[in-house]
Short mmCIF file of C-alpha atoms in Angstrom, two decimals:
data_model
loop_
_atom_site.label_atom_id
_atom_site.label_comp_id
_atom_site.label_asym_id
_atom_site.label_seq_id
_atom_site.Cartn_x
_atom_site.Cartn_y
_atom_site.Cartn_z
CA UNK W 1 -22.75 20.54 124.76
CA UNK W 2 -24.90 21.42 127.79
CA UNK W 3 -28.27 19.73 127.95
CA UNK W 4 -30.86 21.73 129.83
CA UNK W 5 -33.61 19.66 131.42
CA UNK W 6 -36.97 20.97 132.57
CA UNK W 7 -39.20 18.74 134.66
CA UNK W 8 -42.36 17.70 132.85
CA UNK W 9 -45.07 15.16 133.56
CA UNK W 10 -45.92 12.63 130.90
CA UNK W 11 -49.69 12.77 131.51
CA UNK W 12 -51.02 13.64 128.08
CA UNK W 13 -48.59 11.44 126.19
CA UNK W 14 -49.25 8.26 128.15
CA UNK W 15 -53.00 8.76 128.24
CA UNK W 16 -53.20 9.47 124.53
CA UNK W 17 -51.05 6.41 123.82
CA UNK W 18 -53.90 4.20 125.15
CA UNK W 19 -25.40 0.90 136.28
CA UNK W 20 -23.59 2.30 137.70
CA UNK W 21 -21.70 -0.56 139.40
CA UNK W 22 -21.95 0.84 142.94
CA UNK W 23 -24.11 -0.71 145.63
CA UNK W 24 -25.49 2.46 147.22
CA UNK W 25 -28.79 3.76 145.87
CA UNK W 26 -30.96 6.67 146.99
CA UNK W 27 -34.68 6.35 147.36
CA UNK W 28 -36.60 6.61 144.12
CA UNK W 29 -38.06 9.98 143.26
CA UNK W 30 -40.85 9.80 140.73
CA UNK W 31 -43.99 11.61 139.75
CA UNK W 32 -45.57 14.74 141.06
CA UNK W 33 -43.85 16.86 138.43
CA UNK W 34 -45.33 20.10 137.20
CA UNK W 35 -45.87 20.33 133.45
CA UNK W 36 -43.46 22.61 131.64
CA UNK W 37 -42.24 23.19 128.12
CA UNK W 38 -39.53 20.76 127.08
CA UNK W 39 -36.02 22.10 126.72
CA UNK W 40 -34.67 22.50 123.21
CA UNK W 41 -30.99 21.73 122.72
CA UNK W 42 -29.09 23.65 120.02
CA UNK W 43 -27.80 21.28 117.38
CA UNK W 44 -29.83 18.29 118.62
CA UNK W 45 -32.79 16.93 116.65
CA UNK W 46 -34.95 16.56 119.75
CA UNK W 47 -36.19 18.33 122.85
CA UNK W 48 -35.91 16.67 126.26
CA UNK W 49 -38.35 16.28 129.13
CA UNK W 50 -37.41 14.87 132.50
CA UNK W 51 -40.36 12.71 133.50
CA UNK W 52 -39.26 10.95 136.71
CA UNK W 53 -36.32 9.60 138.68
CA UNK W 54 -35.71 6.02 139.72
CA UNK W 55 -33.18 4.33 142.00
CA UNK W 56 -30.62 2.58 139.80
CA UNK W 57 -32.98 1.94 136.87
CA UNK W 58 -31.95 -0.81 134.45
CA UNK W 59 -34.74 -1.48 131.94
CA UNK W 60 -38.25 -0.49 130.94
CA UNK W 61 -41.13 -1.56 128.73
CA UNK W 62 -44.51 -0.06 127.87
CA UNK W 63 -47.80 -1.77 128.62
CA UNK W 64 -50.49 -1.73 125.91
CA UNK W 65 -52.33 1.09 127.71
CA UNK W 66 -49.22 3.33 127.66
CA UNK W 67 -48.17 2.88 131.28
CA UNK W 68 -44.52 2.03 131.86
CA UNK W 69 -42.80 -0.79 133.76
CA UNK W 70 -39.33 0.09 135.08
CA UNK W 71 -36.86 -2.21 136.85
CA UNK W 72 -34.59 -0.95 139.61
CA UNK W 73 -31.41 -2.91 140.16
CA UNK W 74 -31.90 -3.38 143.91
CA UNK W 75 -34.94 -5.53 143.15
CA UNK W 76 -37.97 -3.27 142.65
CA UNK W 77 -40.35 -3.37 139.69
CA UNK W 78 -42.22 -0.08 139.31
CA UNK W 79 -45.34 0.79 137.32
CA UNK W 80 -45.41 4.44 136.27
CA UNK W 81 -48.87 5.92 135.85
CA UNK W 82 -49.96 8.61 133.41
CA UNK W 83 -49.52 11.28 136.10
CA UNK W 84 -45.85 10.34 136.59
CA UNK W 85 -46.42 8.55 139.90
CA UNK W 86 -44.67 5.18 140.21
CA UNK W 87 -46.06 2.34 142.31
CA UNK W 88 -44.34 -0.91 143.21
CA UNK W 89 -45.26 -4.31 141.81
CA UNK W 90 -44.93 -7.01 144.46
CA UNK W 91 -43.86 -10.62 143.93
CA UNK W 92 -40.46 -9.93 142.34
CA UNK W 93 -38.01 -12.78 143.01
CA UNK W 94 -35.05 -12.31 145.34
CA UNK W 95 -32.07 -10.80 143.56
CA UNK W 96 -28.33 -10.98 144.23
CA UNK W 97 -27.62 -7.26 144.31
CA UNK W 98 -24.16 -5.79 143.86
CA UNK W 99 -21.71 -4.94 141.10
CA UNK W 100 -23.53 -5.53 137.82
CA UNK W 101 -26.05 -7.77 139.58
CA UNK W 102 -29.64 -7.26 140.59
CA UNK W 103 -32.95 -6.97 138.78
CA UNK W 104 -32.32 -6.63 135.06
CA UNK W 105 -34.54 -6.69 131.98
CA UNK W 106 -38.31 -6.69 131.65
CA UNK W 107 -40.25 -7.60 128.49
CA UNK W 108 -43.83 -8.55 127.70
CA UNK W 109 -44.97 -11.73 126.00
CA UNK W 110 -46.05 -10.91 122.41
CA UNK W 111 -49.64 -11.82 123.43
CA UNK W 112 -49.48 -10.04 126.78
CA UNK W 113 -52.92 -8.47 126.35
CA UNK W 114 -54.37 -11.98 126.40
CA UNK W 115 -52.09 -13.89 128.80
CA UNK W 116 -50.52 -11.14 131.01
CA UNK W 117 -47.08 -12.85 130.98
CA UNK W 118 -44.17 -10.60 131.99
CA UNK W 119 -40.56 -11.83 131.69
CA UNK W 120 -37.83 -10.68 134.08
CA UNK W 121 -34.10 -11.30 134.17
CA UNK W 122 -32.07 -10.98 137.35
CA UNK W 123 -28.99 -12.15 139.21
CA UNK W 124 -29.75 -14.85 141.76
CA UNK W 125 -27.58 -16.21 144.57
CA UNK W 126 -26.10 -19.70 144.48
CA UNK W 127 -24.29 -21.88 146.96
CA UNK W 128 -21.31 -20.32 148.69
CA UNK W 129 -20.06 -17.10 147.14
CA UNK W 130 -21.61 -17.74 143.71
CA UNK W 131 -24.26 -16.10 141.54
CA UNK W 132 -25.79 -16.40 138.12
CA UNK W 133 -28.38 -14.84 135.87
CA UNK W 134 -31.90 -16.24 135.76
CA UNK W 135 -35.01 -15.55 133.70
CA UNK W 136 -38.52 -15.95 135.08
CA UNK W 137 -42.01 -15.27 133.84
CA UNK W 138 -45.06 -14.31 135.89
CA UNK W 139 -48.55 -12.98 135.34
CA UNK W 140 -48.99 -9.28 136.00
CA UNK W 141 -52.11 -8.54 138.03
CA UNK W 142 -52.81 -4.82 138.39
CA UNK W 143 -54.88 -3.25 141.15
CA UNK W 144 -57.00 -0.11 141.51
CA UNK W 145 -54.36 1.74 143.55
CA UNK W 146 -51.87 1.97 140.67
CA UNK W 147 -49.72 -1.00 141.65
CA UNK W 148 -50.06 -4.74 141.33
CA UNK W 149 -48.45 -8.09 141.90
CA UNK W 150 -46.73 -10.90 140.04
CA UNK W 151 -48.36 -14.32 140.32
CA UNK W 152 -47.59 -17.82 139.02
CA UNK W 153 -43.88 -16.98 138.89
CA UNK W 154 -41.80 -19.66 137.17
CA UNK W 155 -38.04 -19.70 136.57
CA UNK W 156 -37.45 -20.64 132.92
CA UNK W 157 -33.67 -20.45 132.57
CA UNK W 158 -30.47 -20.15 134.58
CA UNK W 159 -26.81 -19.56 133.81
CA UNK W 160 -24.74 -22.72 134.19
CA UNK W 161 -22.60 -22.84 136.20
CA UNK W 162 -23.06 -20.22 138.88
CA UNK W 163 -19.68 -18.63 139.57
CA UNK W 164 -18.06 -16.11 141.90
CA UNK W 165 -17.91 -12.42 141.09
CA UNK W 166 -20.58 -9.81 140.37
CA UNK W 167 -19.98 -8.86 136.74
CA UNK W 168 -21.16 -9.55 133.18
CA UNK W 169 -24.52 -11.20 133.65
CA UNK W 170 -25.72 -9.85 130.30
CA UNK W 171 -29.34 -11.11 130.66
CA UNK W 172 -30.94 -8.91 128.01
CA UNK W 173 -34.23 -10.33 126.71
CA UNK W 174 -36.01 -10.12 123.36
CA UNK W 175 -38.85 -11.88 121.61
CA UNK W 176 -38.27 -12.89 118.01
CA UNK W 177 -40.73 -12.63 115.10
CA UNK W 178 -41.81 -16.25 115.67
CA UNK W 179 -42.43 -15.73 119.39
CA UNK W 180 -39.12 -17.28 120.51
CA UNK W 181 -37.45 -15.98 123.68
CA UNK W 182 -33.86 -14.78 123.22
CA UNK W 183 -31.47 -14.26 126.13
CA UNK W 184 -27.98 -12.79 126.20
CA UNK W 185 -25.78 -14.66 128.66
CA UNK W 186 -22.63 -12.78 129.69
CA UNK W 187 -19.27 -14.45 130.23
CA UNK W 188 -19.33 -13.45 133.94
CA UNK W 189 -15.78 -12.13 133.48
CA UNK W 190 -14.54 -15.73 133.33
CA UNK W 191 -13.36 -15.60 129.67
CA UNK W 192 -13.01 -19.28 128.66
CA UNK W 193 -16.63 -20.39 129.29
CA UNK W 194 -17.64 -18.32 126.26
CA UNK W 195 -16.04 -21.10 124.15
CA UNK W 196 -17.17 -24.02 126.33
CA UNK W 197 -20.34 -25.80 125.19
CA UNK W 198 -20.74 -27.39 128.62
CA UNK W 199 -21.56 -23.89 129.87
CA UNK W 200 -24.13 -21.38 128.68
CA UNK W 201 -21.97 -18.38 129.69
CA UNK W 202 -20.86 -16.06 126.89
CA UNK W 203 -23.68 -17.20 124.59
CA UNK W 204 -26.88 -16.08 122.90
CA UNK W 205 -29.70 -18.38 124.03
CA UNK W 206 -32.89 -19.23 122.11
CA UNK W 207 -35.83 -20.83 123.91
CA UNK W 208 -39.52 -21.28 123.38
CA UNK W 209 -41.67 -18.83 125.31
CA UNK W 210 -42.33 -21.47 127.98
CA UNK W 211 -38.60 -22.06 128.53
CA UNK W 212 -38.37 -25.31 126.58
CA UNK W 213 -35.65 -25.75 123.94
CA UNK W 214 -36.62 -25.54 120.24
CA UNK W 215 -35.85 -28.72 118.31
CA UNK W 216 -34.22 -26.72 115.49
CA UNK W 217 -31.58 -24.93 117.60
CA UNK W 218 -28.15 -25.37 115.97
CA UNK W 219 -26.68 -27.50 118.79
CA UNK W 220 -29.87 -29.30 119.83
CA UNK W 221 -28.33 -32.70 119.11
CA UNK W 222 -25.68 -32.09 121.79
CA UNK W 223 -28.29 -31.92 124.54
CA UNK W 224 -27.81 -30.38 127.97
CA UNK W 225 -27.04 -26.64 128.02
CA UNK W 226 -25.52 -26.76 124.51
CA UNK W 227 -29.01 -27.31 123.12
CA UNK W 228 -30.03 -23.82 124.34
CA UNK W 229 -27.24 -22.06 122.42
CA UNK W 230 -27.76 -20.10 119.22
CA UNK W 231 -24.30 -18.46 119.06
CA UNK W 232 -21.18 -18.40 121.21
CA UNK W 233 -17.99 -16.44 121.84
CA UNK W 234 -19.66 -13.37 123.35
CA UNK W 235 -18.46 -11.16 126.21
CA UNK W 236 -21.33 -9.09 127.63
CA UNK W 237 -24.32 -8.29 125.41
CA UNK W 238 -26.44 -5.46 126.83
CA UNK W 239 -28.65 -4.77 123.82
CA UNK W 240 -30.52 -7.08 121.40
CA UNK W 241 -33.13 -6.19 118.79
CA UNK W 242 -34.69 -7.68 115.66
CA UNK W 243 -34.89 -5.62 112.48
CA UNK W 244 -37.82 -5.54 110.07
CA UNK W 245 -36.40 -8.49 108.12
CA UNK W 246 -36.15 -10.69 111.22
CA UNK W 247 -32.37 -10.35 111.67
CA UNK W 248 -31.06 -10.21 115.23
CA UNK W 249 -28.56 -7.46 116.04
CA UNK W 250 -26.70 -7.28 119.36
CA UNK W 251 -24.08 -4.98 120.76
CA UNK W 252 -21.64 -6.01 123.45
CA UNK W 253 -18.98 -4.47 125.61
CA UNK W 254 -15.44 -5.23 124.58
CA UNK W 255 -12.52 -5.35 127.02
CA UNK W 256 -10.08 -2.40 126.88
CA UNK W 257 -11.32 -1.26 123.49
CA UNK W 258 -13.33 -3.16 120.94
CA UNK W 259 -17.02 -2.67 121.76
CA UNK W 260 -18.97 -4.51 119.06
CA UNK W 261 -22.18 -4.51 117.06
CA UNK W 262 -22.84 -7.97 115.68
CA UNK W 263 -25.35 -9.57 113.36
CA UNK W 264 -26.23 -12.73 115.28
CA UNK W 265 -26.26 -15.74 112.96
CA UNK W 266 -27.23 -19.34 113.55
CA UNK W 267 -24.50 -21.44 115.18
CA UNK W 268 -21.73 -18.87 114.66
CA UNK W 269 -18.76 -18.28 116.94
CA UNK W 270 -17.90 -14.62 117.60
CA UNK W 271 -14.46 -15.42 118.94
CA UNK W 272 -14.22 -14.07 122.46
CA UNK W 273 -11.82 -14.40 124.27
CA UNK W 274 -9.66 -15.85 121.48
CA UNK W 275 -10.04 -12.75 119.32
CA UNK W 276 -11.22 -9.20 119.99
CA UNK W 277 -10.50 -5.78 118.60
CA UNK W 278 -9.66 -4.76 122.16
CA UNK W 279 -7.11 -6.03 124.68
CA UNK W 280 -7.18 -7.26 128.25
CA UNK W 281 -7.34 -4.62 130.97
CA UNK W 282 -3.96 -5.71 132.30
CA UNK W 283 -2.37 -4.81 128.94
CA UNK W 284 -2.10 -8.30 127.47
CA UNK W 285 -2.91 -8.26 123.78
CA UNK W 286 -5.77 -10.19 122.23
CA UNK W 287 -5.42 -11.00 118.51
CA UNK W 288 -7.73 -8.91 116.33
CA UNK W 289 -10.64 -10.43 114.42
CA UNK W 290 -8.81 -10.12 111.10
CA UNK W 291 -6.23 -12.65 112.29
CA UNK W 292 -8.84 -15.41 112.60
CA UNK W 293 -11.42 -15.32 109.78
CA UNK W 294 -13.10 -18.48 111.09
CA UNK W 295 -14.81 -16.30 113.70
CA UNK W 296 -17.70 -13.98 112.89
CA UNK W 297 -16.35 -10.42 112.95
CA UNK W 298 -18.33 -7.39 114.17
CA UNK W 299 -20.12 -5.06 111.77
CA UNK W 300 -19.05 -2.09 113.94
CA UNK W 301 -16.13 -1.84 116.36
CA UNK W 302 -15.94 1.08 118.80
CA UNK W 303 -12.49 2.09 120.08
CA UNK W 304 -12.60 4.28 122.12
CA UNK W 305 -15.44 2.35 123.67
CA UNK W 306 -18.95 3.68 124.20
CA UNK W 307 -20.01 0.90 126.64
CA UNK W 308 -23.29 0.26 124.79
CA UNK W 309 -26.47 -0.46 126.76
CA UNK W 310 -30.07 -0.57 125.58
CA UNK W 311 -30.97 -0.89 121.91
CA UNK W 312 -33.95 -0.32 119.63
CA UNK W 313 -34.56 -0.12 115.92
CA UNK W 314 -36.82 2.86 115.42
CA UNK W 315 -40.14 2.26 113.63
CA UNK W 316 -42.22 5.30 114.58
CA UNK W 317 -43.53 8.39 112.81
CA UNK W 318 -42.14 11.11 115.07
CA UNK W 319 -38.54 10.92 113.79
CA UNK W 320 -39.17 9.96 110.17
CA UNK W 321 -35.51 10.26 109.14
CA UNK W 322 -34.60 7.67 111.79
CA UNK W 323 -37.05 4.98 110.69
CA UNK W 324 -35.17 1.70 110.39
CA UNK W 325 -32.12 3.03 112.26
CA UNK W 326 -30.73 1.62 115.49
CA UNK W 327 -30.48 3.73 118.65
CA UNK W 328 -28.10 2.55 121.38
CA UNK W 329 -27.31 4.11 124.72
CA UNK W 330 -23.73 4.77 125.73
CA UNK W 331 -22.64 4.40 129.36
CA UNK W 332 -19.01 5.56 129.27
CA UNK W 333 -19.86 7.31 125.99
CA UNK W 334 -22.64 9.30 127.70
CA UNK W 335 -24.46 9.45 124.41
CA UNK W 336 -27.30 8.24 122.25
CA UNK W 337 -25.71 6.56 119.23
CA UNK W 338 -27.57 6.24 115.92
CA UNK W 339 -26.70 3.35 113.61
CA UNK W 340 -27.73 3.00 109.97
CA UNK W 341 -28.28 -0.44 108.46
CA UNK W 342 -27.81 -1.55 104.86
CA UNK W 343 -28.86 -5.17 104.66
CA UNK W 344 -26.37 -7.09 106.79
CA UNK W 345 -24.04 -4.09 107.10
CA UNK W 346 -24.13 -1.32 109.71
CA UNK W 347 -22.35 1.96 110.46
CA UNK W 348 -22.58 4.68 113.06
CA UNK W 349 -24.00 7.84 111.51
CA UNK W 350 -24.54 10.21 114.46
CA UNK W 351 -23.82 10.52 118.15
CA UNK W 352 -25.87 12.77 120.42
CA UNK W 353 -24.13 13.98 123.57
CA UNK W 354 -26.34 13.38 126.63
CA UNK W 355 -23.74 14.27 129.30
CA UNK W 356 -24.92 11.33 131.43
CA UNK W 357 -24.56 7.55 131.24
CA UNK W 358 -27.46 6.14 129.19
CA UNK W 359 -28.59 2.73 130.41
CA UNK W 360 -31.75 2.00 128.42
CA UNK W 361 -33.57 3.13 125.26
CA UNK W 362 -37.19 2.44 124.30
CA UNK W 363 -39.64 3.67 121.69
CA UNK W 364 -42.84 5.06 123.17
CA UNK W 365 -46.32 4.21 121.87
CA UNK W 366 -46.57 7.53 120.04
CA UNK W 367 -43.08 7.30 118.50
CA UNK W 368 -41.15 9.46 120.96
CA UNK W 369 -37.85 8.09 122.32
CA UNK W 370 -37.55 7.31 126.03
CA UNK W 371 -34.20 6.83 127.76
CA UNK W 372 -33.13 5.89 131.25
CA UNK W 373 -29.99 7.41 132.67
CA UNK W 374 -27.76 5.25 134.80
CA UNK W 375 -27.50 6.07 138.48
CA UNK W 376 -25.87 9.45 139.09
CA UNK W 377 -23.86 10.23 142.22
CA UNK W 378 -26.19 11.69 144.83
CA UNK W 379 -29.43 11.21 142.88
CA UNK W 380 -31.45 8.67 140.97
CA UNK W 381 -31.34 7.90 137.28
CA UNK W 382 -33.66 10.11 135.27
CA UNK W 383 -36.33 8.96 132.85
CA UNK W 384 -36.19 11.26 129.84
CA UNK W 385 -38.53 11.67 126.90
CA UNK W 386 -37.05 12.84 123.58
CA UNK W 387 -39.48 14.50 121.15
CA UNK W 388 -39.03 16.31 117.82
CA UNK W 389 -38.77 20.10 118.11
CA UNK W 390 -42.10 21.89 117.79
#
């Protein structure tokens, strides 16, 4: 299905509200758009506005006043104003750019309006030809010119150990209902560390907001990096979100087949690389989940894969039929995927063809859906706003 896109500024909406794997990236193109009617798409339950373009965008989050923070993988943090213009925030830490690596997620502290803490994930260089994900927090200080700076930057967490390669950092961030900081730590394409409690690769991590380890984590008595771990046996989680009942849901990329949506439960082992509903890329088989019931099996398996990235559970008033449903982006799937929950069960109910790789999904302050496309050949990734038809 062809999606027609008309450029439109997001002025009124924002004011009223208050990767690809390649290394080459064009300069960001953002703002200055002329308002136009959004394009309706036959058969889709939304109309689409192109708001801006960014160079290899990875994540975004809204400030309380409706302005938008966007990360670009090469290491830039942008603040998009109500007129669509994007200005750079200085003070971002050095990133190890390349492959899946660079600047990653951005989230606000639950009490951001009071403390101005912003949390960033990124790939950082190590000794020799090694890298690893890191998470830092800093205070966001805005200026009168539309930009700002990060101050008091402090690294709270690092992947252990740093390893060679440029893949599977994971490093999605989420705050839980109790104010805990949750981090997805990818397996870095090293397989076995996902089962090794001397490493925090291939795990879901739970920390206090200041980076300290909660005393009630399931492996706290083991000390060291094991104390950080909430669950293990993961491959590469690129979307985490809490539902209205405080349950944590996460989707992750499988190998050749077997993308997963999992309900993340305390101390559980999700089996990778011992079991998976996919196989290794070189054709070697991996036993399916049903052969090893001691491991927590996924609520949804996608084969063919969708390569899920970005995840929200919708809570707004603009798409009332979607309230309580999950919305995940699809990279290889080039789609927006809607998931329906029933307690601790989940199923895909609809898939909306976007004809581009979808990297990130967020809910806007007024209840519209915002998505970031992955980098496209020859141009930046577009920021799109999805609204109900008039």
